[in-house]
Tab-separated table of C-alpha atoms and ligand atoms in Angstrom:
chain	number	residue	atom	x	y	z
C	1	UNK	CA	152.556	-64.441	18.625
C	2	UNK	CA	152.925	-60.611	17.969
C	3	UNK	CA	155.294	-59.369	15.441
C	4	UNK	CA	157.627	-57.627	17.947
C	5	UNK	CA	157.950	-60.740	19.833
C	6	UNK	CA	159.786	-62.170	16.693
C	7	UNK	CA	163.617	-61.538	16.403
C	8	UNK	CA	164.563	-58.802	14.221
C	9	UNK	CA	161.612	-56.707	14.209
C	10	UNK	CA	162.471	-53.223	14.152
C	11	UNK	CA	162.250	-50.465	16.809
C	12	UNK	CA	160.812	-47.456	15.194
C	13	UNK	CA	161.646	-43.991	16.113
C	14	UNK	CA	158.261	-42.931	15.337
C	15	UNK	CA	154.796	-44.644	14.866
C	16	UNK	CA	152.129	-42.310	13.519
C	17	UNK	CA	148.611	-43.269	14.390
C	18	UNK	CA	146.200	-42.242	11.761
C	19	UNK	CA	147.318	-41.274	8.165
C	20	UNK	CA	145.375	-38.181	7.197
C	21	UNK	CA	147.122	-34.902	5.901
C	22	UNK	CA	148.772	-34.186	9.411
C	23	UNK	CA	150.761	-37.478	9.612
C	24	UNK	CA	151.151	-37.537	5.720
C	25	UNK	CA	152.977	-34.255	6.133
C	26	UNK	CA	154.927	-35.762	8.908
C	27	UNK	CA	155.933	-38.857	6.763
C	28	UNK	CA	157.346	-36.380	4.134
C	29	UNK	CA	159.046	-34.211	6.659
C	30	UNK	CA	160.664	-37.235	8.200
C	31	UNK	CA	161.773	-38.495	4.555
C	32	UNK	CA	163.085	-35.163	3.653
C	33	UNK	CA	165.698	-35.353	6.455
C	34	UNK	CA	167.424	-37.870	4.169
C	35	UNK	CA	170.323	-39.934	5.915
C	36	UNK	CA	169.047	-38.533	9.152
C	37	UNK	CA	165.545	-39.484	8.784
C	38	UNK	CA	163.917	-41.042	11.769
C	39	UNK	CA	162.809	-44.795	11.280
C	40	UNK	CA	159.060	-44.196	10.845
C	41	UNK	CA	155.765	-46.320	10.468
C	42	UNK	CA	152.138	-44.925	10.048
C	43	UNK	CA	149.051	-47.182	10.834
C	44	UNK	CA	145.793	-45.997	9.199
C	45	UNK	CA	142.520	-47.841	9.669
C	46	UNK	CA	141.139	-47.115	6.412
C	47	UNK	CA	141.766	-49.590	3.558
C	48	UNK	CA	143.541	-47.019	1.427
C	49	UNK	CA	144.142	-43.242	1.601
C	50	UNK	CA	140.973	-41.224	2.020
C	51	UNK	CA	140.404	-37.531	3.076
C	52	UNK	CA	136.769	-36.813	4.006
C	53	UNK	CA	135.471	-38.933	1.123
C	54	UNK	CA	131.899	-38.413	2.124
C	55	UNK	CA	132.229	-34.797	1.532
C	56	UNK	CA	134.120	-34.641	-1.801
C	57	UNK	CA	131.078	-32.756	-3.412
C	58	UNK	CA	131.966	-32.081	-7.005
C	59	UNK	CA	132.080	-28.285	-6.948
C	60	UNK	CA	133.235	-27.762	-3.348
C	61	UNK	CA	136.529	-25.800	-2.993
C	62	UNK	CA	139.171	-25.700	-0.506
C	63	UNK	CA	139.024	-23.264	2.307
C	64	UNK	CA	142.680	-22.684	2.402
C	65	UNK	CA	145.202	-21.515	-0.144
C	66	UNK	CA	147.033	-24.370	-2.153
C	67	UNK	CA	150.255	-22.774	-1.018
C	68	UNK	CA	149.462	-24.149	2.501
C	69	UNK	CA	149.854	-27.728	1.070
C	70	UNK	CA	151.837	-30.399	2.795
C	71	UNK	CA	155.248	-29.025	2.271
C	72	UNK	CA	155.511	-25.413	0.721
C	73	UNK	CA	155.770	-23.424	3.904
C	74	UNK	CA	158.453	-25.581	5.426
C	75	UNK	CA	160.280	-26.560	2.136
C	76	UNK	CA	159.124	-24.526	-1.021
C	77	UNK	CA	161.537	-26.640	-3.171
C	78	UNK	CA	159.984	-29.930	-1.948
C	79	UNK	CA	158.843	-32.507	-4.795
C	80	UNK	CA	155.558	-33.067	-2.671
C	81	UNK	CA	154.046	-29.773	-3.304
C	82	UNK	CA	150.661	-29.166	-4.971
C	83	UNK	CA	152.520	-27.355	-7.879
C	84	UNK	CA	154.645	-30.525	-8.408
C	85	UNK	CA	151.508	-32.517	-8.451
C	86	UNK	CA	149.855	-30.278	-11.048
C	87	UNK	CA	153.189	-30.244	-13.051
C	88	UNK	CA	153.184	-34.101	-12.986
C	89	UNK	CA	149.592	-34.337	-13.979
C	90	UNK	CA	149.951	-31.992	-17.002
C	91	UNK	CA	147.659	-29.215	-15.381
C	92	UNK	CA	150.109	-26.590	-14.258
C	93	UNK	CA	149.442	-24.216	-16.977
C	94	UNK	CA	145.600	-24.665	-16.764
C	95	UNK	CA	145.738	-24.082	-13.077
C	96	UNK	CA	147.665	-21.016	-13.453
C	97	UNK	CA	144.959	-19.722	-16.067
C	98	UNK	CA	142.336	-20.485	-13.705
C	99	UNK	CA	143.564	-17.757	-11.374
C	100	UNK	CA	142.591	-19.162	-8.072
C	101	UNK	CA	144.242	-19.985	-4.791
C	102	UNK	CA	141.511	-22.445	-4.003
C	103	UNK	CA	141.442	-25.672	-5.771
C	104	UNK	CA	138.401	-28.086	-6.038
C	105	UNK	CA	138.337	-30.294	-2.728
C	106	UNK	CA	138.261	-33.295	-5.176
C	107	UNK	CA	141.457	-32.083	-6.688
C	108	UNK	CA	143.277	-31.542	-3.385
C	109	UNK	CA	142.034	-35.054	-2.380
C	110	UNK	CA	143.700	-36.306	-5.580
C	111	UNK	CA	146.992	-34.495	-4.638
C	112	UNK	CA	146.894	-35.829	-1.176
C	113	UNK	CA	146.381	-39.338	-2.402
C	114	UNK	CA	149.393	-38.797	-4.943
C	115	UNK	CA	151.341	-37.773	-2.116
C	116	UNK	CA	150.554	-40.528	0.050
C	117	UNK	CA	151.348	-43.069	-2.788
C	118	UNK	CA	154.920	-41.599	-3.007
C	119	UNK	CA	155.469	-42.497	0.701
C	120	UNK	CA	153.623	-45.786	0.719
C	121	UNK	CA	156.683	-47.688	1.903
C	122	UNK	CA	156.053	-46.280	5.489
C	123	UNK	CA	152.304	-46.832	5.700
C	124	UNK	CA	150.219	-49.735	6.557
C	125	UNK	CA	146.533	-49.444	5.750
C	126	UNK	CA	143.702	-51.381	7.082
C	127	UNK	CA	145.267	-51.021	10.496
C	128	UNK	CA	143.413	-49.720	13.442
C	129	UNK	CA	145.341	-48.920	16.554
C	130	UNK	CA	143.399	-50.556	19.504
C	131	UNK	CA	146.023	-50.053	22.384
C	132	UNK	CA	149.468	-49.059	23.590
C	133	UNK	CA	151.318	-50.628	26.160
C	134	UNK	CA	154.419	-49.287	27.931
C	135	UNK	CA	157.897	-51.018	27.633
C	136	UNK	CA	160.076	-50.357	30.661
C	137	UNK	CA	163.850	-50.431	31.173
C	138	UNK	CA	165.048	-49.974	34.838
C	139	UNK	CA	161.645	-48.798	35.813
C	140	UNK	CA	161.587	-46.068	33.052
C	141	UNK	CA	159.175	-46.288	30.159
C	142	UNK	CA	161.312	-45.781	27.082
C	143	UNK	CA	159.220	-47.250	24.340
C	144	UNK	CA	155.647	-48.388	23.507
C	145	UNK	CA	154.273	-51.602	22.065
C	146	UNK	CA	151.374	-50.639	19.722
C	147	UNK	CA	148.706	-53.165	18.985
C	148	UNK	CA	146.579	-52.763	15.830
C	149	UNK	CA	144.067	-54.952	14.039
C	150	UNK	CA	142.785	-55.188	10.579
C	151	UNK	CA	141.870	-57.913	7.978
C	152	UNK	CA	145.395	-59.331	8.262
C	153	UNK	CA	144.764	-60.096	12.046
C	154	UNK	CA	146.796	-58.336	14.928
C	155	UNK	CA	150.115	-56.930	14.709
C	156	UNK	CA	152.444	-55.412	17.304
C	157	UNK	CA	155.017	-52.780	16.673
C	158	UNK	CA	157.497	-51.112	19.017
C	159	UNK	CA	158.295	-47.482	18.902
C	160	UNK	CA	160.284	-44.760	20.955
C	161	UNK	CA	157.796	-42.109	20.110
C	162	UNK	CA	154.079	-41.806	18.856
C	163	UNK	CA	152.440	-39.303	16.894
C	164	UNK	CA	148.584	-39.297	17.345
C	165	UNK	CA	146.972	-37.757	14.250
C	166	UNK	CA	143.733	-39.363	14.523
C	167	UNK	CA	141.495	-36.344	13.565
C	168	UNK	CA	138.281	-35.338	14.893
C	169	UNK	CA	135.132	-37.347	15.645
C	170	UNK	CA	131.687	-36.549	13.992
C	171	UNK	CA	129.506	-34.985	16.637
C	172	UNK	CA	125.628	-35.727	16.899
C	173	UNK	CA	123.345	-34.164	19.533
C	174	UNK	CA	122.567	-36.077	22.515
C	175	UNK	CA	120.065	-38.757	22.072
C	176	UNK	CA	120.455	-38.961	18.304
C	177	UNK	CA	121.987	-41.938	16.511
C	178	UNK	CA	122.646	-42.926	13.009
C	179	UNK	CA	120.333	-45.019	10.789
C	180	UNK	CA	119.412	-45.438	7.237
C	181	UNK	CA	117.289	-42.132	7.576
C	182	UNK	CA	119.415	-40.257	10.073
C	183	UNK	CA	122.853	-39.289	8.697
C	184	UNK	CA	126.018	-37.186	9.727
C	185	UNK	CA	127.244	-35.199	6.818
C	186	UNK	CA	130.489	-37.124	7.092
C	187	UNK	CA	128.836	-39.867	5.231
C	188	UNK	CA	126.881	-37.825	2.846
C	189	UNK	CA	128.061	-39.059	-0.566
C	190	UNK	CA	128.121	-42.839	0.611
C	191	UNK	CA	124.532	-42.507	1.889
C	192	UNK	CA	123.306	-40.729	-1.304
C	193	UNK	CA	124.820	-43.661	-3.256
C	194	UNK	CA	123.047	-46.150	-1.242
C	195	UNK	CA	119.690	-44.640	-2.157
C	196	UNK	CA	120.264	-46.364	-5.608
C	197	UNK	CA	118.208	-43.870	-7.599
C	198	UNK	CA	115.482	-43.386	-5.024
C	199	UNK	CA	114.241	-39.834	-4.710
C	200	UNK	CA	113.426	-38.733	-1.010
C	201	UNK	CA	110.458	-36.658	-0.842
C	202	UNK	CA	111.953	-34.300	1.940
C	203	UNK	CA	115.426	-33.830	3.493
C	204	UNK	CA	116.009	-31.859	6.607
C	205	UNK	CA	119.346	-30.361	7.251
C	206	UNK	CA	120.398	-29.366	10.570
C	207	UNK	CA	123.223	-26.795	11.115
C	208	UNK	CA	124.403	-23.513	9.780
C	209	UNK	CA	128.070	-24.038	9.109
C	210	UNK	CA	130.061	-24.562	5.773
C	211	UNK	CA	129.131	-28.304	5.765
C	212	UNK	CA	125.451	-27.582	6.339
C	213	UNK	CA	125.255	-25.028	3.619
C	214	UNK	CA	127.239	-27.328	1.163
C	215	UNK	CA	124.901	-30.248	1.962
C	216	UNK	CA	121.786	-28.111	1.463
C	217	UNK	CA	122.867	-26.746	-1.815
C	218	UNK	CA	124.097	-30.229	-2.912
C	219	UNK	CA	120.756	-32.039	-2.130
C	220	UNK	CA	118.854	-29.285	-3.524
C	221	UNK	CA	120.576	-29.459	-6.813
C	222	UNK	CA	121.012	-33.230	-6.994
C	223	UNK	CA	117.286	-34.044	-6.198
C	224	UNK	CA	115.236	-31.561	-8.219
C	225	UNK	CA	112.090	-33.233	-7.110
C	226	UNK	CA	112.814	-33.075	-3.349
C	227	UNK	CA	112.034	-30.558	-0.589
C	228	UNK	CA	115.107	-29.419	1.435
C	229	UNK	CA	114.638	-27.778	4.801
C	230	UNK	CA	117.394	-26.202	6.622
C	231	UNK	CA	117.128	-25.798	10.400
C	232	UNK	CA	119.420	-23.679	12.212
C	233	UNK	CA	119.357	-21.371	15.242
C	234	UNK	CA	121.216	-18.433	13.682
C	235	UNK	CA	119.109	-15.635	11.914
C	236	UNK	CA	120.757	-16.455	8.750
C	237	UNK	CA	124.238	-18.262	7.340
C	238	UNK	CA	127.136	-16.085	8.498
C	239	UNK	CA	130.151	-15.375	6.358
C	240	UNK	CA	133.466	-16.861	7.119
C	241	UNK	CA	136.108	-14.004	7.935
C	242	UNK	CA	138.789	-14.752	5.412
C	243	UNK	CA	140.042	-11.060	5.457
C	244	UNK	CA	143.909	-10.823	5.372
C	245	UNK	CA	144.506	-9.354	8.846
C	246	UNK	CA	142.232	-12.032	10.518
C	247	UNK	CA	143.899	-14.704	8.335
C	248	UNK	CA	147.174	-13.934	10.269
C	249	UNK	CA	145.749	-16.030	13.146
C	250	UNK	CA	146.712	-19.096	11.052
C	251	UNK	CA	150.368	-17.991	10.500
C	252	UNK	CA	153.223	-20.144	11.768
C	253	UNK	CA	154.177	-17.163	13.940
C	254	UNK	CA	150.843	-16.995	15.438
C	255	UNK	CA	151.255	-20.350	17.195
C	256	UNK	CA	154.353	-19.084	18.973
C	257	UNK	CA	152.306	-15.920	20.045
C	258	UNK	CA	149.206	-18.062	21.288
C	259	UNK	CA	151.281	-20.594	22.878
C	260	UNK	CA	153.047	-18.111	25.141
C	261	UNK	CA	149.919	-16.062	25.881
C	262	UNK	CA	148.186	-16.087	29.198
C	263	UNK	CA	145.015	-18.246	29.323
C	264	UNK	CA	142.623	-15.347	29.143
C	265	UNK	CA	144.291	-13.981	25.920
C	266	UNK	CA	144.187	-17.374	24.367
C	267	UNK	CA	140.420	-17.558	24.962
C	268	UNK	CA	139.998	-13.992	23.765
C	269	UNK	CA	141.660	-14.956	20.511
C	270	UNK	CA	139.508	-17.931	20.029
C	271	UNK	CA	136.454	-15.979	20.807
C	272	UNK	CA	137.229	-13.042	18.409
C	273	UNK	CA	138.459	-15.244	15.642
C	274	UNK	CA	136.340	-18.508	15.827
C	275	UNK	CA	134.400	-16.910	12.972
C	276	UNK	CA	137.375	-17.665	10.642
C	277	UNK	CA	136.306	-21.333	10.722
C	278	UNK	CA	133.356	-22.211	13.044
C	279	UNK	CA	129.606	-22.169	12.176
C	280	UNK	CA	130.395	-19.838	9.222
C	281	UNK	CA	130.145	-20.142	5.444
C	282	UNK	CA	131.947	-19.207	2.378
C	283	UNK	CA	130.231	-15.804	1.085
C	284	UNK	CA	129.856	-17.091	-2.500
C	285	UNK	CA	127.800	-19.972	-1.202
C	286	UNK	CA	125.565	-18.016	0.899
C	287	UNK	CA	124.775	-15.678	-2.121
C	288	UNK	CA	124.220	-18.797	-4.320
C	289	UNK	CA	121.777	-20.252	-1.642
C	290	UNK	CA	119.909	-17.013	-1.362
C	291	UNK	CA	119.598	-16.550	-5.179
C	292	UNK	CA	118.082	-20.222	-5.358
C	293	UNK	CA	115.563	-19.386	-2.579
C	294	UNK	CA	114.580	-16.117	-4.120
C	295	UNK	CA	114.302	-17.652	-7.715
C	296	UNK	CA	111.824	-20.227	-6.270
C	297	UNK	CA	109.914	-17.339	-4.750
C	298	UNK	CA	109.699	-15.730	-8.058
C	299	UNK	CA	108.487	-18.867	-9.721
C	300	UNK	CA	106.079	-19.677	-7.025
C	301	UNK	CA	107.838	-22.750	-5.796
C	302	UNK	CA	109.041	-23.453	-2.232
C	303	UNK	CA	111.394	-26.413	-2.493
C	304	UNK	CA	114.348	-24.766	-0.439
C	305	UNK	CA	112.924	-23.790	2.870
C	306	UNK	CA	114.762	-22.411	5.882
C	307	UNK	CA	113.865	-22.623	9.438
C	308	UNK	CA	116.013	-19.777	11.170
C	309	UNK	CA	116.261	-19.107	14.918
C	310	UNK	CA	115.046	-22.807	15.304
C	311	UNK	CA	116.037	-26.059	16.570
C	312	UNK	CA	115.059	-29.655	16.238
C	313	UNK	CA	113.332	-30.670	19.487
C	314	UNK	CA	112.264	-34.137	18.716
C	315	UNK	CA	112.977	-36.841	16.130
C	316	UNK	CA	110.888	-39.897	16.100
C	317	UNK	CA	111.724	-42.811	13.809
C	318	UNK	CA	109.210	-45.596	12.915
C	319	UNK	CA	109.383	-48.352	10.543
C	320	UNK	CA	107.743	-46.184	7.742
C	321	UNK	CA	108.820	-42.661	8.514
C	322	UNK	CA	110.932	-40.185	10.496
C	323	UNK	CA	109.235	-37.163	12.011
C	324	UNK	CA	111.075	-34.071	13.057
C	325	UNK	CA	109.783	-31.542	15.427
C	326	UNK	CA	111.223	-27.943	14.771
C	327	UNK	CA	110.709	-25.312	17.414
C	328	UNK	CA	110.921	-21.595	16.795
C	329	UNK	CA	113.155	-20.145	19.272
C	330	UNK	CA	111.561	-16.856	19.104
C	331	UNK	CA	107.953	-17.776	19.175
C	332	UNK	CA	108.048	-21.243	20.575
C	333	UNK	CA	105.809	-22.486	17.836
C	334	UNK	CA	106.361	-26.236	16.971
C	335	UNK	CA	106.303	-27.609	13.450
C	336	UNK	CA	105.915	-31.398	12.848
C	337	UNK	CA	107.670	-32.303	9.719
C	338	UNK	CA	107.721	-35.877	8.194
C	339	UNK	CA	111.142	-36.363	6.564
C	340	UNK	CA	112.629	-39.080	4.444
C	341	UNK	CA	116.141	-38.139	5.383
C	342	UNK	CA	117.654	-35.893	8.242
C	343	UNK	CA	121.309	-34.874	7.891
C	344	UNK	CA	123.045	-33.527	11.067
C	345	UNK	CA	125.920	-31.058	10.010
C	346	UNK	CA	126.700	-30.719	13.681
C	347	UNK	CA	130.456	-30.647	13.424
C	348	UNK	CA	133.323	-32.653	14.831
C	349	UNK	CA	134.694	-32.876	18.367
C	350	UNK	CA	138.363	-33.708	19.435
C	351	UNK	CA	138.395	-37.273	20.710
C	352	UNK	CA	140.334	-37.492	24.114
C	353	UNK	CA	143.621	-37.743	22.409
C	354	UNK	CA	144.922	-40.186	25.085
C	355	UNK	CA	142.115	-42.443	25.178
C	356	UNK	CA	144.038	-44.991	23.035
C	357	UNK	CA	146.900	-44.947	25.526
C	358	UNK	CA	145.075	-46.905	28.485
C	359	UNK	CA	146.990	-46.628	31.711
C	360	UNK	CA	149.690	-44.518	29.954
C	361	UNK	CA	147.301	-41.618	30.129
C	362	UNK	CA	147.536	-41.424	33.738
C	363	UNK	CA	151.076	-40.401	33.243
C	364	UNK	CA	150.179	-37.544	31.066
C	365	UNK	CA	150.030	-34.170	32.841
C	366	UNK	CA	146.712	-32.145	32.638
C	367	UNK	CA	145.828	-28.582	33.283
C	368	UNK	CA	143.402	-27.285	35.960
C	369	UNK	CA	140.543	-27.947	33.473
C	370	UNK	CA	141.649	-31.541	32.879
C	371	UNK	CA	143.152	-30.775	29.409
C	372	UNK	CA	146.363	-32.402	28.367
C	373	UNK	CA	149.467	-30.263	28.784
C	374	UNK	CA	151.294	-30.050	25.510
C	375	UNK	CA	154.810	-28.579	24.800
C	376	UNK	CA	155.423	-26.089	22.107
C	377	UNK	CA	156.860	-28.855	20.120
C	378	UNK	CA	153.510	-30.666	20.310
C	379	UNK	CA	154.942	-33.377	22.905
C	380	UNK	CA	152.628	-34.281	25.634
C	381	UNK	CA	154.061	-33.277	28.929
C	382	UNK	CA	154.413	-36.361	31.419
C	383	UNK	CA	155.757	-37.470	34.555
C	384	UNK	CA	159.530	-38.422	34.652
C	385	UNK	CA	158.674	-42.132	34.588
C	386	UNK	CA	157.427	-41.850	30.920
C	387	UNK	CA	160.392	-40.953	28.730
C	388	UNK	CA	159.163	-42.178	25.549
C	389	UNK	CA	157.355	-39.452	23.451
C	390	UNK	CA	153.766	-38.805	22.737
C	391	UNK	CA	152.968	-36.154	20.279
C	392	UNK	CA	149.599	-34.617	19.346
C	393	UNK	CA	148.659	-33.237	15.898
C	394	UNK	CA	145.171	-31.910	15.173
C	395	UNK	CA	142.304	-30.339	16.972
C	396	UNK	CA	143.304	-31.620	20.567
C	397	UNK	CA	145.964	-28.961	20.719
C	398	UNK	CA	143.564	-25.948	19.929
C	399	UNK	CA	143.736	-24.832	23.570
C	400	UNK	CA	147.485	-24.618	23.508
C	401	UNK	CA	148.488	-23.862	19.802
C	402	UNK	CA	145.557	-22.123	18.449
C	403	UNK	CA	143.011	-22.104	15.703
C	404	UNK	CA	145.153	-23.656	13.176
C	405	UNK	CA	145.418	-26.834	15.038
C	406	UNK	CA	142.519	-28.691	13.415
C	407	UNK	CA	143.212	-27.201	9.961
C	408	UNK	CA	145.631	-27.691	7.121
C	409	UNK	CA	147.192	-24.075	7.411
C	410	UNK	CA	150.070	-24.970	9.468
C	411	UNK	CA	150.534	-28.746	8.784
C	412	UNK	CA	153.776	-28.438	6.870
C	413	UNK	CA	155.441	-26.396	9.530
C	414	UNK	CA	154.036	-28.460	12.550
C	415	UNK	CA	155.047	-31.623	10.880
C	416	UNK	CA	158.754	-30.378	10.376
C	417	UNK	CA	158.747	-29.177	14.247
C	418	UNK	CA	157.641	-32.649	15.469
C	419	UNK	CA	160.333	-34.390	13.388
C	420	UNK	CA	162.835	-32.050	14.636
C	421	UNK	CA	161.829	-32.718	18.253
C	422	UNK	CA	162.030	-36.385	17.784
C	423	UNK	CA	165.406	-36.140	16.118
C	424	UNK	CA	166.739	-34.080	19.078
C	425	UNK	CA	165.349	-36.538	21.614
C	426	UNK	CA	167.067	-39.399	19.628
C	427	UNK	CA	170.275	-37.586	19.751
C	428	UNK	CA	169.811	-37.009	23.586
C	429	UNK	CA	169.080	-40.939	23.953
C	430	UNK	CA	172.098	-41.785	22.152
C	431	UNK	CA	174.245	-39.562	24.354
C	432	UNK	CA	172.691	-41.293	27.414
C	433	UNK	CA	173.934	-44.759	26.150
C	434	UNK	CA	177.445	-43.731	27.179
C	435	UNK	CA	176.426	-42.848	30.866
C	436	UNK	CA	176.265	-45.387	33.660
C	437	UNK	CA	172.568	-45.706	33.752
C	438	UNK	CA	172.067	-46.066	30.006
C	439	UNK	CA	168.658	-47.216	28.722
C	440	UNK	CA	169.385	-50.284	26.802
C	441	UNK	CA	168.006	-50.733	23.192
C	442	UNK	CA	164.464	-51.724	23.576
C	443	UNK	CA	165.139	-54.603	20.989
C	444	UNK	CA	166.743	-56.350	23.943
C	445	UNK	CA	163.417	-56.540	25.887
C	446	UNK	CA	162.137	-59.151	23.426
Y	501	FDA	P1	142.038	-36.426	9.603
Y	501	FDA	O1	140.721	-36.543	10.213
Y	501	FDA	O2	142.051	-35.963	8.152
Y	501	FDA	O3	142.790	-37.837	9.531
Y	501	FDA	C1	142.628	-38.712	10.673
Y	501	FDA	C2	142.966	-40.053	10.184
Y	501	FDA	O4	143.453	-40.923	11.451
Y	501	FDA	C3	141.887	-40.887	9.395
Y	501	FDA	O5	142.458	-41.265	8.144
Y	501	FDA	C4	141.443	-41.825	10.297
Y	501	FDA	O6	140.816	-42.985	9.458
Y	501	FDA	C5	142.651	-42.322	11.146
Y	501	FDA	N1	142.397	-42.789	12.402
Y	501	FDA	C6	141.800	-42.393	13.444
Y	501	FDA	N2	141.723	-43.232	14.477
Y	501	FDA	C7	142.666	-44.233	14.199
Y	501	FDA	C8	143.041	-45.335	14.756
Y	501	FDA	N3	142.714	-45.677	16.072
Y	501	FDA	N4	143.949	-46.301	14.154
Y	501	FDA	C9	144.300	-45.848	12.905
Y	501	FDA	N5	143.809	-44.776	12.222
Y	501	FDA	C10	143.017	-44.068	12.747
Y	501	FDA	N6	140.735	-27.648	6.717
Y	501	FDA	C11	141.406	-26.724	6.127
Y	501	FDA	O7	142.432	-26.235	6.512
Y	501	FDA	N7	141.056	-26.342	4.701
Y	501	FDA	C12	139.912	-26.902	4.233
Y	501	FDA	O8	139.775	-26.663	3.029
Y	501	FDA	C13	139.190	-27.891	4.797
Y	501	FDA	N8	138.277	-28.685	4.255
Y	501	FDA	C14	137.515	-29.558	5.060
Y	501	FDA	C15	136.521	-30.229	4.628
Y	501	FDA	C16	135.855	-30.972	5.187
Y	501	FDA	C17	134.427	-31.825	4.669
Y	501	FDA	C18	136.114	-31.458	6.585
Y	501	FDA	C19	135.401	-32.390	7.282
Y	501	FDA	C20	137.135	-30.786	7.089
Y	501	FDA	C21	137.947	-29.833	6.398
Y	501	FDA	N9	139.017	-29.262	6.922
Y	501	FDA	C22	139.660	-28.428	6.207
Y	501	FDA	C23	139.511	-29.455	8.355
Y	501	FDA	C24	140.179	-30.930	8.331
Y	501	FDA	O9	139.981	-31.329	9.618
Y	501	FDA	C25	141.684	-30.913	8.173
Y	501	FDA	O10	141.849	-30.572	6.575
Y	501	FDA	C26	142.418	-32.389	7.970
Y	501	FDA	O11	141.601	-33.486	7.751
Y	501	FDA	C27	143.081	-32.556	9.402
Y	501	FDA	O12	144.007	-33.786	9.239
Y	501	FDA	P2	144.360	-34.729	10.234
Y	501	FDA	O13	145.272	-35.792	9.587
Y	501	FDA	O14	144.631	-34.122	11.385
Y	501	FDA	O15	143.033	-35.596	10.497
């Protein structure tokens, strides 16, 4: 029997699916409403809090100012700020002396984990949400039954609103699947640990974005006996535009502007400023990689090789080895390269945000291109039959809310906006109870 079927189980105001930074910020924003906090639960499939653990490369730094943490832009006085974290850990003065806005990624992970611990009462880990079922009162869907699984078995919870914060899905080119020798960079550090001291002779790294450059540098440094071949279709790594005028595209105000712009202007902004985030690399890392390659030329070594204007056109795995065929896009020349490990740094894609929702997805409105229609408050627009709320956080809202959607820049503000929208809907529901066609409390359904 499911939990919700047992008497006395709560009906949540909101269930968050996934507990990455987006829904963590939401949990904090909900808690900071004090007595007016919505009743919230978060379900996360990982066994504990973890943010891109496979890419916590020791010297990698954040791509965003620490001031764009989980709370500061919404509530600079919050006890959940990065500065509070530093203060509690006795590092505030050392961080100030460091004179940087960009902490180590490892340190930011520690911060997120610290914040997640402080709200652990509203999170259940090891819970993968499998499906969602509509609950109807008088023909109207006014709640959802959420089924999740984990080592503890199956549980069912009921909520009036859901916030999907499930992140992005690692992308591999068509026909490529992961194996012991074919990795996606998402799992880099886990896979390297599994090598257990063995030294691969040759790594091939596919891609030219920030992750690809980081992986190339990391492997080159960690395995001083190995060759590292970077393959990409660009002529060279391109720097990320982090200049101040362009950076405004991530401002909270830019979301309003983007949301109300005509479709062609939205696309224009995405095209102009895609180079703030996509397929670009931090300038210092580009310089460092170039220096290494040049140093090797001086020393007569060629351990860091770049195949530019090129692509991988074939990958054949046998029991003994993997062979990668690289084609030069300018000459058409093909090079066959035996490789011990191929690391695809080919990015992430938004999952269809409503794939979890089953039949409920049919009630979500879509635009002419089949994309989910989302309100300014991140609430999915639905047919009138569906009155319980579905909210989206993350990459699935880039076409409506702009480039900050899949990033941390606007997380604090967005979380606050969603919490306020849920609170406003709750007030409207309570007012409804006094009317003749009141929606009864969903607890009465079980
Ligand atoms: P995120 O992917 O972090 O979390 C989603 C969570 O949902 C995961 O914990 C997952 O396990 C869980 N989940 C998924 N499906 C589930 C289900 N069915 N049931 C239960 N749980 C489920 N951005 C930035 O602004 N500055 C930066 O410096 C960086 N750095 C960076 C480094 C690396 C290596 C990557 C890959 C990405 C970044 N990013 C970034 C972008 C990054 O997407 C962003 O920082 C956040 O991870 C987005 O947070 P979310 O919570 O939306 O997704």
